[in-house]
Tab-separated table of C-alpha atoms in Angstrom:
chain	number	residue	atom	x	y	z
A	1	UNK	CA	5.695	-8.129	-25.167
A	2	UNK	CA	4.838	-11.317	-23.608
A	3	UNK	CA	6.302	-12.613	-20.045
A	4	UNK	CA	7.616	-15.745	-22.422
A	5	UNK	CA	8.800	-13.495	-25.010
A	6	UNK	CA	10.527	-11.325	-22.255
A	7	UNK	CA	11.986	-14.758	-20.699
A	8	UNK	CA	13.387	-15.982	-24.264
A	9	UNK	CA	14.989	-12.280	-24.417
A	10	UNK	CA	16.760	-12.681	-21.210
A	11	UNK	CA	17.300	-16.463	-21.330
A	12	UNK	CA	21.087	-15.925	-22.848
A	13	UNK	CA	22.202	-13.599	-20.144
A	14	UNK	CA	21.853	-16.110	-17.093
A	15	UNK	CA	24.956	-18.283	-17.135
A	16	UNK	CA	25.826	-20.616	-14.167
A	17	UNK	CA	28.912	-19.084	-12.042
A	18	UNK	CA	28.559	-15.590	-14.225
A	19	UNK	CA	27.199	-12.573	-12.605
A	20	UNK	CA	24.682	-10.846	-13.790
A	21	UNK	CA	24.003	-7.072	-13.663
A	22	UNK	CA	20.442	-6.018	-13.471
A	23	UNK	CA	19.318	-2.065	-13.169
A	24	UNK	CA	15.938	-1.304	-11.779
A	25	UNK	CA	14.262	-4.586	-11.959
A	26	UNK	CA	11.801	-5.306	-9.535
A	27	UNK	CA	12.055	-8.683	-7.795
A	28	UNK	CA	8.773	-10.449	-8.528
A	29	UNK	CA	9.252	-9.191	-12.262
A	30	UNK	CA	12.341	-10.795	-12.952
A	31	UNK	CA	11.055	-14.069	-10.795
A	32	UNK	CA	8.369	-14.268	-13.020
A	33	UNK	CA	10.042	-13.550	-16.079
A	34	UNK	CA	13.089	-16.284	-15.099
A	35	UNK	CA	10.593	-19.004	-14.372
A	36	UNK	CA	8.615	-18.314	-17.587
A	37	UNK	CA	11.967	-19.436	-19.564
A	38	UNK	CA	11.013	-23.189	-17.382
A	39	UNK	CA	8.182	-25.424	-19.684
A	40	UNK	CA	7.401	-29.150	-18.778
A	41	UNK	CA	9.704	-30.353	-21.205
A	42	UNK	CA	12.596	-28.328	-19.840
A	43	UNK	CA	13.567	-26.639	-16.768
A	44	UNK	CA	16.613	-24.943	-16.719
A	45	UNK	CA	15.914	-23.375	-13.830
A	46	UNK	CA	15.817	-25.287	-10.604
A	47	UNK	CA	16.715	-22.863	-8.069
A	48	UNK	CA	16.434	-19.276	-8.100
A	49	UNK	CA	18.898	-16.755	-6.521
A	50	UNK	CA	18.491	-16.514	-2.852
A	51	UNK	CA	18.058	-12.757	-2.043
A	52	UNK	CA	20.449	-11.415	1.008
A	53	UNK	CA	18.207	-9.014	2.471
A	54	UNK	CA	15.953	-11.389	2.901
A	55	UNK	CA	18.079	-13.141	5.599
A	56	UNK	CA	18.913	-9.836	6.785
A	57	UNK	CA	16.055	-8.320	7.232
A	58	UNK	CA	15.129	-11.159	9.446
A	59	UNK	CA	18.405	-11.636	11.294
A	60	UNK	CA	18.923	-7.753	11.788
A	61	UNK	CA	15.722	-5.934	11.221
A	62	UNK	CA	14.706	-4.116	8.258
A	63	UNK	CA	16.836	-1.770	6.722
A	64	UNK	CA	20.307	-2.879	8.590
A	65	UNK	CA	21.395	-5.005	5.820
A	66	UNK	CA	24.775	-7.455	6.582
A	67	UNK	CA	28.404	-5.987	6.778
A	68	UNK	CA	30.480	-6.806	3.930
A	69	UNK	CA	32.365	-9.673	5.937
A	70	UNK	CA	28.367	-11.034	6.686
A	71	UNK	CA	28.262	-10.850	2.762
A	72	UNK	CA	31.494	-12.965	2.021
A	73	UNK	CA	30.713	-15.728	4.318
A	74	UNK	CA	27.079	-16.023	2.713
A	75	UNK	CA	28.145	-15.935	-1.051
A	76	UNK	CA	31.082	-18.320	-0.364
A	77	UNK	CA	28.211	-20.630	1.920
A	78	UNK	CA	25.550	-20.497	-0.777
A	79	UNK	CA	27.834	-20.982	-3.453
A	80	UNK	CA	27.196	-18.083	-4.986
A	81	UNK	CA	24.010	-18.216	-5.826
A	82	UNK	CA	22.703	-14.832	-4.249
A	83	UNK	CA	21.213	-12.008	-5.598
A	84	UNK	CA	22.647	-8.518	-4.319
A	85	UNK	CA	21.635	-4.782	-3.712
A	86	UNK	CA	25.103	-3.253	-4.631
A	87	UNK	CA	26.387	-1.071	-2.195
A	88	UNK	CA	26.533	2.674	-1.772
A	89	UNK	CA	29.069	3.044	0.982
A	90	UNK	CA	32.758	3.182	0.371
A	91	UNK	CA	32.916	-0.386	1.901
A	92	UNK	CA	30.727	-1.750	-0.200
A	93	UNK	CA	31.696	-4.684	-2.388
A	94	UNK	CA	32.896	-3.683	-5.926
A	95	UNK	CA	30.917	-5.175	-8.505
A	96	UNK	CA	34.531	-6.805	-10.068
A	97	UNK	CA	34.507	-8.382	-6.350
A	98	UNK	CA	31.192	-9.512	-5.853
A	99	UNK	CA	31.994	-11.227	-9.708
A	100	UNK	CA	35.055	-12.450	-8.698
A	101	UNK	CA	33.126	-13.902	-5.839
A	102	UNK	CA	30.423	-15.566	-8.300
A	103	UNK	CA	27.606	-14.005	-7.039
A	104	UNK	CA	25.146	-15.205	-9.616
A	105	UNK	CA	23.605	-11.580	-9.685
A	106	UNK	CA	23.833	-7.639	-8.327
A	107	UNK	CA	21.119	-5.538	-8.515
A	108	UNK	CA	21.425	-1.896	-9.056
A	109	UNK	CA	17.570	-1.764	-7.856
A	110	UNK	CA	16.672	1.774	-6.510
A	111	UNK	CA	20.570	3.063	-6.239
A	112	UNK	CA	20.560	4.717	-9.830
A	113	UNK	CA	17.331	5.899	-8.959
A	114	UNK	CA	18.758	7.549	-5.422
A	115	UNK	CA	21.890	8.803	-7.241
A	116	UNK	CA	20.044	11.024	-9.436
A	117	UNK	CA	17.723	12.444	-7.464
A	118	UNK	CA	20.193	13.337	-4.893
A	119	UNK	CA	22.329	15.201	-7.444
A	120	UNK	CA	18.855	16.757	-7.850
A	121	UNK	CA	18.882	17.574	-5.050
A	122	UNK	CA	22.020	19.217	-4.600
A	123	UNK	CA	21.082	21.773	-7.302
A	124	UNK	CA	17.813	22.423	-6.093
A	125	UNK	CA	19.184	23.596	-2.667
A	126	UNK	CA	22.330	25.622	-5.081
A	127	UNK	CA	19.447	27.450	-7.380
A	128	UNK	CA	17.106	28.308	-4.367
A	129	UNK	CA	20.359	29.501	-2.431
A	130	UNK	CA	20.942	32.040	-5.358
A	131	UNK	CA	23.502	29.595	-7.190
A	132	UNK	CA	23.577	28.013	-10.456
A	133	UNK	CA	22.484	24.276	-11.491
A	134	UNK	CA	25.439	21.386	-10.859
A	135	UNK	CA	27.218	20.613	-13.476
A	136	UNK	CA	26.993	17.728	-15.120
């Protein structure tokens, strides 16, 4: 498929002020694919999402990431126009939050990815310890 065909595809799914749930998608991919929907007769899109780590990865180092009051104050400051690794802690934002506080979209990213392979994980160690597979 195309990157414009791809764009077209996706093109209904990015409303103003509605969030926006995307699973593995790698950032330049969906950059690309967003500003392929944007043509010299149109262009709906004249910003793209700002993306949090960016800020801080700069502000904190790589890999600290912002607490979730750091989080608030940006979204509410940028208007909501953010892009967001959800969160794996138990104080991590709920995605019904970060919606409710218009965060234009959440990324799943690598997190389903993590999941599974740490349940993998789990009954790798159970087997080779004489056990049985998790359940599922």
């Amino acid at each position: 498929m195309e990157l414009n065909q791809l764009s077209q595809t996706l093109k209904p799914f990015h409303v103003p002020y509605q969030t926006l749930v995307f699973a593995n998608v790698w950032d330049l991919a969906s950059l690309n694919i967003v500003l392929g929907l944007n043509s010299e007769a149109s262009k709906p899109f004249k910003a793209i999402a700002t993306a949090l780590w960016v800020f801080a990865a700069y502000y904190r180092g790589y890999g600290a990431g912002f607490t979730e009051d750091d989080k608030q104050t940006l979204i509410k400051e940028l208007d909501g126009r953010v892009s967001i690794r959800l969160g794996q802690t138990r104080a991590a934002l709920l995605v019904s939050q970060l919606a409710k506080l218009r965060v234009a979209r959440i990324n799943v990213g690598p997190s389903l990815f993590q999941v599974a392979m740490n349940a993998a994980k789990k009954s790798d160690v159970n087997v080779l310890e004489g056990g049985i597979l998790e359940e599922v």
